[in-house]
Amino acid sequence: MRRTLALTAAAAVLAGLGATAYATTPAADRAGPRPRPLAGLRILLSNDDSMRAARTSNSDGLGLYELRRAMCAAGADVVVMAPWQVQSGKGTAVTNGGALTAQRRTALPAGYENDCAGAPSEGAVFGVCLAEGGCAPDSPSATPSDTVKLALRGGLKAKVGWRGAPDLVLTGINSGPNIAASVNDSGTVGAAVAAIDQDVPAIAFSSSGDESQLFFPRENYRAHAEFGARLVAGLKDRGLLTSAFALKVDYPDVSAGQRAKAPVWTRVGDGAVVYHAYEQRGSGDTFDIALGLCEGEGEGEESEGECVEHREDADSRWLLGEGHVTIAPITWDRTYGTPVEARRELKAVRRYVEREAPRP
């Protein structure tokens, strides 16, 4: 079943709306030193939600700070280069002219100021805008792919002194899942693709909202970030951080107290959960952009078109229908029928996910 929402309501479903509100971190653990399984790992962190974390809906970068927090707590050296403004839906888009400014954020969201204080780079956070000399509040933003390409092609060396590529690029945590047909539009996934295109391992993280999909609870981001740190540690320990493909990791809604179910190895679904619709204004030349929502699981007599999901191992089925963490491999190669390369690595990562990966 399909229904079309007005742009303002539909945009809220995907990105949320609101004013300033920040999460806080829990009290320090007094039980003793925490394990640091990611010690020595250098991580570049980006997203498509921006580095602002200012909306009450938590849709503009709060997940990025939760991911930063978890990775630093596990011992990683983290640097953030993220879009200056929300860039949801930008896919793999890049900017072909002008200038980029990577401006350091000095006043971080409340509760996240000291998360990376002990790391060599101190968890430096940079917002990247399309401007010369400095970023103003209303400056246009770099795309997610712009930020990763800038970082890997000189930005990290210039701003924090890193020589050579980071060990890993993480993108997200996105506000809302990136599943099924929306994966092609996702800036979160696009930024991860930009990393593996430069031969750097990458993982894209996205979390579900609450039942309304208008609000993205801190609990979901935090659960996903802590799971993500353990997932990365397991991949690192087994030598499975690979640039042959990126991993897309989506986390279900756990904000009502339910637990996420075990990770499932999936494919990107061939149906849709959200799609673009275009409504003509009268008989004129103007069309309003709206977002359509597919209701239910895309099955039965009322299903039609892009809402139908044909794959039993689709990410959308296992995430939305069953409440599992879903993990799918993503590659930059869009050539149809290309033989699968890195078969041994792919098989090893799949085995890890299915048999050894951490449980939520």
mmCIF file of C-alpha atoms in Angstrom:
data_model
loop_
_atom_site.group_PDB
_atom_site.id
_atom_site.type_symbol
_atom_site.label_atom_id
_atom_site.label_comp_id
_atom_site.label_asym_id
_atom_site.label_seq_id
_atom_site.Cartn_x
_atom_site.Cartn_y
_atom_site.Cartn_z
ATOM 1 C CA MET A 1 0.000 0.000 0.000
ATOM 2 C CA ARG A 2 1.219 3.497 -0.801
ATOM 3 C CA ARG A 3 0.314 6.872 0.561
ATOM 4 C CA THR A 4 1.772 10.274 -0.230
ATOM 5 C CA LEU A 5 2.543 12.819 2.448
ATOM 6 C CA ALA A 6 2.907 16.557 2.158
ATOM 7 C CA LEU A 7 6.542 17.498 1.872
ATOM 8 C CA THR A 8 6.752 19.008 5.346
ATOM 9 C CA ALA A 9 5.335 15.919 7.040
ATOM 10 C CA ALA A 10 7.283 13.501 4.899
ATOM 11 C CA ALA A 11 10.527 15.346 5.430
ATOM 12 C CA ALA A 12 9.921 15.093 9.143
ATOM 13 C CA VAL A 13 9.601 11.342 8.833
ATOM 14 C CA LEU A 14 13.043 11.124 7.295
ATOM 15 C CA ALA A 15 14.894 13.960 8.952
ATOM 16 C CA GLY A 16 12.841 15.367 11.841
ATOM 17 C CA LEU A 17 12.305 18.989 12.781
ATOM 18 C CA GLY A 18 12.930 21.096 15.876
ATOM 19 C CA ALA A 19 15.171 23.284 17.999
ATOM 20 C CA THR A 20 18.171 22.817 20.254
ATOM 21 C CA ALA A 21 18.362 19.824 22.578
ATOM 22 C CA TYR A 22 21.430 17.795 23.456
ATOM 23 C CA ALA A 23 21.919 14.378 25.004
ATOM 24 C CA THR A 24 24.130 13.826 27.996
ATOM 25 C CA THR A 25 26.581 11.045 28.651
ATOM 26 C CA PRO A 26 26.178 8.769 31.650
ATOM 27 C CA ALA A 27 28.300 9.083 34.781
ATOM 28 C CA ALA A 28 31.856 7.836 34.511
ATOM 29 C CA ASP A 29 32.366 4.185 35.217
ATOM 30 C CA ARG A 30 33.999 3.865 38.638
ATOM 31 C CA ALA A 31 34.455 0.097 38.422
ATOM 32 C CA GLY A 32 37.941 0.460 36.938
ATOM 33 C CA PRO A 33 39.606 1.043 33.578
ATOM 34 C CA ARG A 34 37.500 0.105 30.568
ATOM 35 C CA PRO A 35 38.823 -2.221 27.854
ATOM 36 C CA ARG A 36 40.330 -0.392 24.896
ATOM 37 C CA PRO A 37 40.085 -2.877 22.018
ATOM 38 C CA LEU A 38 40.460 -0.138 19.388
ATOM 39 C CA ALA A 39 43.635 1.382 20.813
ATOM 40 C CA GLY A 40 45.878 2.612 18.017
ATOM 41 C CA LEU A 41 43.098 2.638 15.402
ATOM 42 C CA ARG A 42 42.671 5.945 13.548
ATOM 43 C CA ILE A 43 39.075 6.590 12.499
ATOM 44 C CA LEU A 44 37.594 9.278 10.255
ATOM 45 C CA LEU A 45 33.948 9.913 11.109
ATOM 46 C CA SER A 46 31.406 11.595 8.800
ATOM 47 C CA ASN A 47 27.664 11.485 8.114
ATOM 48 C CA ASP A 48 24.917 13.151 6.086
ATOM 49 C CA ASP A 49 23.033 14.637 9.062
ATOM 50 C CA SER A 50 25.647 17.358 9.765
ATOM 51 C CA MET A 51 27.669 18.029 12.910
ATOM 52 C CA ARG A 52 25.110 20.373 14.491
ATOM 53 C CA ALA A 53 23.075 18.155 16.855
ATOM 54 C CA ALA A 54 20.612 20.989 17.489
ATOM 55 C CA ARG A 55 17.119 19.692 16.664
ATOM 56 C CA THR A 56 14.775 18.333 19.299
ATOM 57 C CA SER A 57 14.027 15.442 16.947
ATOM 58 C CA ASN A 58 17.725 14.402 17.162
ATOM 59 C CA SER A 59 17.864 14.223 13.375
ATOM 60 C CA ASP A 60 20.836 16.470 12.626
ATOM 61 C CA GLY A 61 23.916 14.724 13.923
ATOM 62 C CA LEU A 62 23.270 13.465 17.458
ATOM 63 C CA GLY A 63 24.089 9.959 16.225
ATOM 64 C CA LEU A 64 27.506 11.168 15.077
ATOM 65 C CA TYR A 65 28.405 12.245 18.619
ATOM 66 C CA GLU A 66 27.217 8.946 20.085
ATOM 67 C CA LEU A 67 29.388 7.070 17.570
ATOM 68 C CA ARG A 68 32.342 9.342 18.349
ATOM 69 C CA ARG A 69 31.839 8.729 22.051
ATOM 70 C CA ALA A 70 31.743 4.933 21.714
ATOM 71 C CA MET A 71 34.797 4.731 19.449
ATOM 72 C CA CYS A 72 36.894 6.968 21.692
ATOM 73 C CA ALA A 73 35.810 4.971 24.749
ATOM 74 C CA ALA A 74 37.112 1.855 22.982
ATOM 75 C CA GLY A 75 40.486 3.538 22.481
ATOM 76 C CA ALA A 76 40.327 4.815 18.895
ATOM 77 C CA ASP A 77 41.764 8.135 17.748
ATOM 78 C CA VAL A 78 38.775 9.826 16.071
ATOM 79 C CA VAL A 79 38.515 12.875 13.829
ATOM 80 C CA VAL A 80 35.171 14.168 12.515
ATOM 81 C CA MET A 81 34.789 15.852 9.136
ATOM 82 C CA ALA A 82 31.074 16.153 8.468
ATOM 83 C CA PRO A 83 28.734 18.334 6.385
ATOM 84 C CA TRP A 84 28.038 21.831 7.690
ATOM 85 C CA GLN A 85 24.297 21.454 7.030
ATOM 86 C CA VAL A 86 21.982 18.441 6.808
ATOM 87 C CA GLN A 87 22.652 16.634 3.534
ATOM 88 C CA SER A 88 20.234 13.706 3.665
ATOM 89 C CA GLY A 89 19.473 12.148 0.307
ATOM 90 C CA LYS A 90 22.645 13.368 -1.405
ATOM 91 C CA GLY A 91 23.855 9.869 -2.260
ATOM 92 C CA THR A 92 27.334 9.968 -3.798
ATOM 93 C CA ALA A 93 27.024 13.584 -5.022
ATOM 94 C CA VAL A 94 30.179 15.719 -5.073
ATOM 95 C CA THR A 95 30.855 19.409 -5.625
ATOM 96 C CA ASN A 96 32.814 20.201 -8.792
ATOM 97 C CA GLY A 97 33.911 23.788 -8.231
ATOM 98 C CA GLY A 98 34.404 26.575 -5.741
ATOM 99 C CA ALA A 99 36.100 26.183 -2.358
ATOM 100 C CA LEU A 100 35.614 24.076 0.766
ATOM 101 C CA THR A 101 36.299 25.242 4.305
ATOM 102 C CA ALA A 102 36.827 22.746 7.133
ATOM 103 C CA GLN A 103 36.025 24.761 10.260
ATOM 104 C CA ARG A 104 36.686 23.305 13.690
ATOM 105 C CA ARG A 105 33.814 23.262 16.143
ATOM 106 C CA THR A 106 35.062 24.476 19.502
ATOM 107 C CA ALA A 107 31.823 24.349 21.535
ATOM 108 C CA LEU A 108 30.585 20.771 21.316
ATOM 109 C CA PRO A 109 27.078 19.598 22.259
ATOM 110 C CA ALA A 110 26.543 19.463 25.998
ATOM 111 C CA GLY A 111 27.608 16.157 27.493
ATOM 112 C CA TYR A 112 29.966 15.231 24.662
ATOM 113 C CA GLU A 113 32.790 17.716 25.310
ATOM 114 C CA ASN A 114 35.262 15.354 26.998
ATOM 115 C CA ASP A 115 34.501 12.049 25.281
ATOM 116 C CA CYS A 116 37.811 12.011 23.388
ATOM 117 C CA ALA A 117 39.939 14.157 25.691
ATOM 118 C CA GLY A 118 42.604 11.468 26.054
ATOM 119 C CA ALA A 119 42.924 10.689 22.333
ATOM 120 C CA PRO A 120 45.876 12.069 20.335
ATOM 121 C CA SER A 121 43.555 14.131 18.097
ATOM 122 C CA GLU A 122 41.148 14.860 20.982
ATOM 123 C CA GLY A 123 38.184 13.874 18.821
ATOM 124 C CA ALA A 124 38.473 17.045 16.720
ATOM 125 C CA VAL A 125 35.191 17.963 14.990
ATOM 126 C CA PHE A 126 35.179 19.866 11.704
ATOM 127 C CA GLY A 127 32.160 21.073 9.751
ATOM 128 C CA VAL A 128 32.740 21.427 6.011
ATOM 129 C CA CYS A 129 30.997 24.191 4.072
ATOM 130 C CA LEU A 130 31.120 25.616 0.553
ATOM 131 C CA ALA A 131 32.767 28.916 1.360
ATOM 132 C CA GLU A 132 36.078 30.755 1.433
ATOM 133 C CA GLY A 133 37.658 31.752 4.706
ATOM 134 C CA GLY A 134 34.984 30.616 7.129
ATOM 135 C CA CYS A 135 31.589 28.984 7.588
ATOM 136 C CA ALA A 136 28.621 31.166 8.585
ATOM 137 C CA PRO A 137 25.418 29.701 10.073
ATOM 138 C CA ASP A 138 23.698 29.837 6.689
ATOM 139 C CA SER A 139 26.674 28.764 4.553
ATOM 140 C CA PRO A 140 25.888 26.064 1.995
ATOM 141 C CA SER A 141 27.250 22.659 2.891
ATOM 142 C CA ALA A 142 29.672 20.196 1.426
ATOM 143 C CA THR A 143 28.131 16.852 0.565
ATOM 144 C CA PRO A 144 28.922 13.706 2.576
ATOM 145 C CA SER A 145 31.188 12.431 -0.205
ATOM 146 C CA ASP A 146 32.905 15.834 -0.349
ATOM 147 C CA THR A 147 33.856 15.558 3.312
ATOM 148 C CA VAL A 148 35.390 12.110 2.947
ATOM 149 C CA LYS A 149 37.269 12.972 -0.233
ATOM 150 C CA LEU A 150 38.577 16.195 1.308
ATOM 151 C CA ALA A 151 39.696 14.373 4.452
ATOM 152 C CA LEU A 152 41.488 11.592 2.562
ATOM 153 C CA ARG A 153 43.057 13.894 -0.035
ATOM 154 C CA GLY A 154 44.843 16.262 2.301
ATOM 155 C CA GLY A 155 42.313 17.520 4.850
ATOM 156 C CA LEU A 156 43.366 15.210 7.684
ATOM 157 C CA LYS A 157 47.042 15.934 7.128
ATOM 158 C CA ALA A 158 46.468 19.682 7.085
ATOM 159 C CA LYS A 159 44.097 19.900 10.045
ATOM 160 C CA VAL A 160 45.356 17.236 12.488
ATOM 161 C CA GLY A 161 48.688 16.118 11.065
ATOM 162 C CA TRP A 162 47.695 12.595 10.094
ATOM 163 C CA ARG A 163 50.079 11.126 7.559
ATOM 164 C CA GLY A 164 48.624 8.457 5.359
ATOM 165 C CA ALA A 165 45.030 7.306 5.311
ATOM 166 C CA PRO A 166 43.036 6.500 8.436
ATOM 167 C CA ASP A 167 42.552 2.841 9.280
ATOM 168 C CA LEU A 168 38.784 3.098 8.956
ATOM 169 C CA VAL A 169 36.012 5.468 7.886
ATOM 170 C CA LEU A 170 32.719 5.327 9.774
ATOM 171 C CA THR A 171 29.620 7.184 8.580
ATOM 172 C CA GLY A 172 26.519 7.943 10.634
ATOM 173 C CA ILE A 173 24.802 7.184 12.816
ATOM 174 C CA ASN A 174 22.029 8.258 10.452
ATOM 175 C CA SER A 175 18.624 9.380 11.729
ATOM 176 C CA GLY A 176 16.427 6.670 10.265
ATOM 177 C CA PRO A 177 17.287 3.398 8.525
ATOM 178 C CA ASN A 178 18.931 3.244 5.123
ATOM 179 C CA ILE A 179 17.319 0.175 3.612
ATOM 180 C CA ALA A 180 15.819 -1.085 0.363
ATOM 181 C CA ALA A 181 15.627 1.448 -2.491
ATOM 182 C CA SER A 182 16.607 4.373 -0.242
ATOM 183 C CA VAL A 183 20.166 3.034 -0.082
ATOM 184 C CA ASN A 184 20.812 4.557 -3.520
ATOM 185 C CA ASP A 185 19.881 8.008 -2.198
ATOM 186 C CA SER A 186 21.681 7.734 1.122
ATOM 187 C CA GLY A 187 24.470 10.203 1.829
ATOM 188 C CA THR A 188 25.501 7.997 4.741
ATOM 189 C CA VAL A 189 26.124 5.116 2.361
ATOM 190 C CA GLY A 190 27.528 7.471 -0.288
ATOM 191 C CA ALA A 191 30.217 8.674 2.109
ATOM 192 C CA ALA A 192 31.199 5.080 2.889
ATOM 193 C CA VAL A 193 31.418 4.336 -0.844
ATOM 194 C CA ALA A 194 33.693 7.364 -1.252
ATOM 195 C CA ALA A 195 36.028 5.809 1.331
ATOM 196 C CA ILE A 196 36.324 2.372 -0.260
ATOM 197 C CA ASP A 197 36.766 4.095 -3.610
ATOM 198 C CA GLN A 198 39.975 5.471 -2.022
ATOM 199 C CA ASP A 199 40.927 2.008 -0.714
ATOM 200 C CA VAL A 200 39.995 2.735 2.909
ATOM 201 C CA PRO A 201 37.727 0.315 4.845
ATOM 202 C CA ALA A 202 34.316 1.793 5.695
ATOM 203 C CA ILE A 203 31.129 1.038 7.621
ATOM 204 C CA ALA A 204 27.857 2.990 7.346
ATOM 205 C CA PHE A 205 25.598 3.043 10.429
ATOM 206 C CA SER A 206 21.881 3.972 10.472
ATOM 207 C CA SER A 207 19.332 3.735 13.304
ATOM 208 C CA SER A 208 15.557 3.529 13.273
ATOM 209 C CA GLY A 209 13.423 6.216 14.846
ATOM 210 C CA ASP A 210 10.645 5.589 17.327
ATOM 211 C CA GLU A 211 7.201 4.341 16.266
ATOM 212 C CA SER A 212 6.317 7.721 14.797
ATOM 213 C CA GLN A 213 9.562 7.989 12.785
ATOM 214 C CA LEU A 214 9.383 11.669 13.714
ATOM 215 C CA PHE A 215 11.773 11.366 16.650
ATOM 216 C CA PHE A 216 15.131 9.606 16.851
ATOM 217 C CA PRO A 217 15.773 8.576 20.457
ATOM 218 C CA ARG A 218 19.171 8.832 22.053
ATOM 219 C CA GLU A 219 18.654 5.266 23.299
ATOM 220 C CA ASN A 220 18.697 3.952 19.735
ATOM 221 C CA TYR A 221 21.846 5.844 18.821
ATOM 222 C CA ARG A 222 23.632 4.799 22.008
ATOM 223 C CA ALA A 223 22.733 1.119 21.678
ATOM 224 C CA HIS A 224 23.851 1.154 18.056
ATOM 225 C CA ALA A 225 27.105 2.982 18.803
ATOM 226 C CA GLU A 226 28.073 0.590 21.573
ATOM 227 C CA PHE A 227 27.227 -2.393 19.372
ATOM 228 C CA GLY A 228 29.205 -0.749 16.564
ATOM 229 C CA ALA A 229 32.325 -0.417 18.725
ATOM 230 C CA ARG A 230 32.194 -4.119 19.554
ATOM 231 C CA LEU A 231 31.537 -4.992 15.910
ATOM 232 C CA VAL A 232 34.534 -2.969 14.747
ATOM 233 C CA ALA A 233 36.710 -4.533 17.465
ATOM 234 C CA GLY A 234 35.758 -8.026 16.297
ATOM 235 C CA LEU A 235 36.476 -7.204 12.664
ATOM 236 C CA LYS A 236 39.803 -5.620 13.632
ATOM 237 C CA ASP A 237 40.893 -8.580 15.751
ATOM 238 C CA ARG A 238 40.172 -10.992 12.891
ATOM 239 C CA GLY A 239 41.853 -8.867 10.231
ATOM 240 C CA LEU A 240 38.524 -8.314 8.472
ATOM 241 C CA LEU A 241 38.581 -4.545 8.018
ATOM 242 C CA THR A 242 38.596 -4.521 4.227
ATOM 243 C CA SER A 243 38.244 -1.901 1.507
ATOM 244 C CA ALA A 244 36.978 -4.473 -1.016
ATOM 245 C CA PHE A 245 33.447 -3.557 0.081
ATOM 246 C CA ALA A 246 31.767 -1.417 2.730
ATOM 247 C CA LEU A 247 29.357 -2.698 5.347
ATOM 248 C CA LYS A 248 25.923 -1.161 5.891
ATOM 249 C CA VAL A 249 24.672 -1.685 9.457
ATOM 250 C CA ASP A 250 21.085 -0.782 10.381
ATOM 251 C CA TYR A 251 19.720 -0.920 13.930
ATOM 252 C CA PRO A 252 16.084 -1.377 14.963
ATOM 253 C CA ASP A 253 14.066 0.761 17.360
ATOM 254 C CA VAL A 254 14.802 -0.198 20.976
ATOM 255 C CA SER A 255 13.534 2.984 22.617
ATOM 256 C CA ALA A 256 10.564 1.291 24.300
ATOM 257 C CA GLY A 257 12.857 -1.093 26.175
ATOM 258 C CA GLN A 258 12.878 -3.990 23.731
ATOM 259 C CA ARG A 259 16.211 -5.535 22.732
ATOM 260 C CA ALA A 260 17.535 -5.681 19.222
ATOM 261 C CA LYS A 261 17.804 -9.187 17.860
ATOM 262 C CA ALA A 262 20.992 -10.824 16.609
ATOM 263 C CA PRO A 263 22.747 -9.484 13.497
ATOM 264 C CA VAL A 264 21.536 -10.915 10.192
ATOM 265 C CA TRP A 265 23.477 -10.924 6.922
ATOM 266 C CA THR A 266 21.139 -9.427 4.332
ATOM 267 C CA ARG A 267 20.883 -8.013 0.846
ATOM 268 C CA VAL A 268 19.612 -4.548 0.032
ATOM 269 C CA GLY A 269 15.900 -4.923 -0.644
ATOM 270 C CA ASP A 270 14.522 -4.410 -4.138
ATOM 271 C CA GLY A 271 11.352 -2.738 -2.897
ATOM 272 C CA ALA A 272 10.924 0.618 -1.215
ATOM 273 C CA VAL A 273 9.968 1.941 2.171
ATOM 274 C CA VAL A 274 9.980 5.590 1.092
ATOM 275 C CA TYR A 275 9.851 6.935 -2.453
ATOM 276 C CA HIS A 276 9.692 10.310 -4.191
ATOM 277 C CA ALA A 277 6.409 11.530 -5.614
ATOM 278 C CA TYR A 278 5.721 14.591 -7.761
ATOM 279 C CA GLU A 279 2.380 16.413 -7.677
ATOM 280 C CA GLN A 280 1.481 18.864 -10.406
ATOM 281 C CA ARG A 281 0.056 22.199 -9.321
ATOM 282 C CA GLY A 282 -3.125 22.480 -11.346
ATOM 283 C CA SER A 283 -2.303 22.339 -15.032
ATOM 284 C CA GLY A 284 0.859 24.440 -14.822
ATOM 285 C CA ASP A 285 4.548 23.650 -15.142
ATOM 286 C CA THR A 286 5.262 23.336 -11.423
ATOM 287 C CA PHE A 287 5.409 20.044 -9.541
ATOM 288 C CA ASP A 288 5.572 19.812 -5.758
ATOM 289 C CA ILE A 289 7.986 17.248 -4.374
ATOM 290 C CA ALA A 290 6.447 14.881 -1.853
ATOM 291 C CA LEU A 291 7.606 11.687 -0.211
ATOM 292 C CA GLY A 292 5.523 8.547 -0.447
ATOM 293 C CA LEU A 293 5.478 5.979 2.331
ATOM 294 C CA CYS A 294 4.931 2.286 1.696
ATOM 295 C CA GLU A 295 2.807 0.882 4.478
ATOM 296 C CA GLY A 296 3.032 -2.679 5.711
ATOM 297 C CA GLU A 297 5.550 -5.140 4.315
ATOM 298 C CA GLY A 298 4.790 -4.639 0.632
ATOM 299 C CA GLU A 299 2.840 -7.859 0.191
ATOM 300 C CA GLY A 300 -0.713 -8.777 -0.793
ATOM 301 C CA GLU A 301 -3.310 -7.502 -3.214
ATOM 302 C CA GLU A 302 -2.977 -3.883 -2.147
ATOM 303 C CA SER A 303 0.759 -3.804 -2.872
ATOM 304 C CA GLU A 304 1.935 -2.221 -6.064
ATOM 305 C CA GLY A 305 5.010 -0.921 -7.816
ATOM 306 C CA GLU A 306 7.970 0.102 -5.737
ATOM 307 C CA CYS A 307 6.347 -1.007 -2.489
ATOM 308 C CA VAL A 308 6.667 -4.702 -3.338
ATOM 309 C CA GLU A 309 9.614 -6.488 -1.738
ATOM 310 C CA HIS A 310 10.651 -9.706 -3.495
ATOM 311 C CA ARG A 311 13.736 -10.738 -1.547
ATOM 312 C CA GLU A 312 13.396 -12.989 1.490
ATOM 313 C CA ASP A 313 16.788 -11.798 2.751
ATOM 314 C CA ALA A 314 15.998 -8.102 2.269
ATOM 315 C CA ASP A 315 17.324 -5.683 4.868
ATOM 316 C CA SER A 316 13.889 -4.072 5.236
ATOM 317 C CA ARG A 317 12.189 -7.387 6.090
ATOM 318 C CA TRP A 318 14.656 -8.320 8.811
ATOM 319 C CA LEU A 319 14.994 -4.826 10.290
ATOM 320 C CA LEU A 320 11.426 -3.531 10.257
ATOM 321 C CA GLY A 321 9.518 -6.786 10.318
ATOM 322 C CA GLU A 322 11.694 -8.838 12.669
ATOM 323 C CA GLY A 323 13.656 -6.330 14.741
ATOM 324 C CA HIS A 324 17.133 -7.612 13.889
ATOM 325 C CA VAL A 325 20.328 -5.690 13.337
ATOM 326 C CA THR A 326 20.934 -5.987 9.590
ATOM 327 C CA ILE A 327 24.318 -6.012 7.870
ATOM 328 C CA ALA A 328 24.812 -5.891 4.105
ATOM 329 C CA PRO A 329 27.924 -5.537 1.919
ATOM 330 C CA ILE A 330 28.017 -2.518 -0.396
ATOM 331 C CA THR A 331 30.378 -1.849 -3.297
ATOM 332 C CA TRP A 332 31.147 1.076 -5.589
ATOM 333 C CA ASP A 333 31.043 -1.067 -8.762
ATOM 334 C CA ARG A 334 27.753 -0.520 -10.589
ATOM 335 C CA THR A 335 28.634 -2.766 -13.530
ATOM 336 C CA TYR A 336 25.870 -5.327 -13.870
ATOM 337 C CA GLY A 337 27.128 -8.904 -13.868
ATOM 338 C CA THR A 338 30.602 -8.105 -12.564
ATOM 339 C CA PRO A 339 32.130 -11.222 -10.967
ATOM 340 C CA VAL A 340 32.358 -10.980 -7.205
ATOM 341 C CA GLU A 341 35.898 -10.133 -6.167
ATOM 342 C CA ALA A 342 37.440 -10.702 -2.736
ATOM 343 C CA ARG A 343 35.314 -13.831 -2.313
ATOM 344 C CA ARG A 344 37.416 -15.079 0.574
ATOM 345 C CA GLU A 345 37.050 -11.786 2.468
ATOM 346 C CA LEU A 346 33.322 -11.625 1.772
ATOM 347 C CA LYS A 347 32.822 -15.174 3.006
ATOM 348 C CA ALA A 348 34.901 -14.510 6.121
ATOM 349 C CA VAL A 349 33.001 -11.345 7.031
ATOM 350 C CA ARG A 350 29.678 -13.095 6.477
ATOM 351 C CA ARG A 351 30.774 -15.996 8.684
ATOM 352 C CA TYR A 352 31.797 -13.554 11.388
ATOM 353 C CA VAL A 353 28.434 -11.753 11.241
ATOM 354 C CA GLU A 354 26.432 -14.963 11.311
ATOM 355 C CA ARG A 355 28.442 -16.882 13.917
ATOM 356 C CA GLU A 356 30.690 -14.623 15.988
ATOM 357 C CA ALA A 357 29.504 -11.016 15.834
ATOM 358 C CA PRO A 358 28.480 -9.399 19.134
ATOM 359 C CA ARG A 359 24.858 -9.624 20.203
ATOM 360 C CA PRO A 360 22.992 -6.426 21.074
#
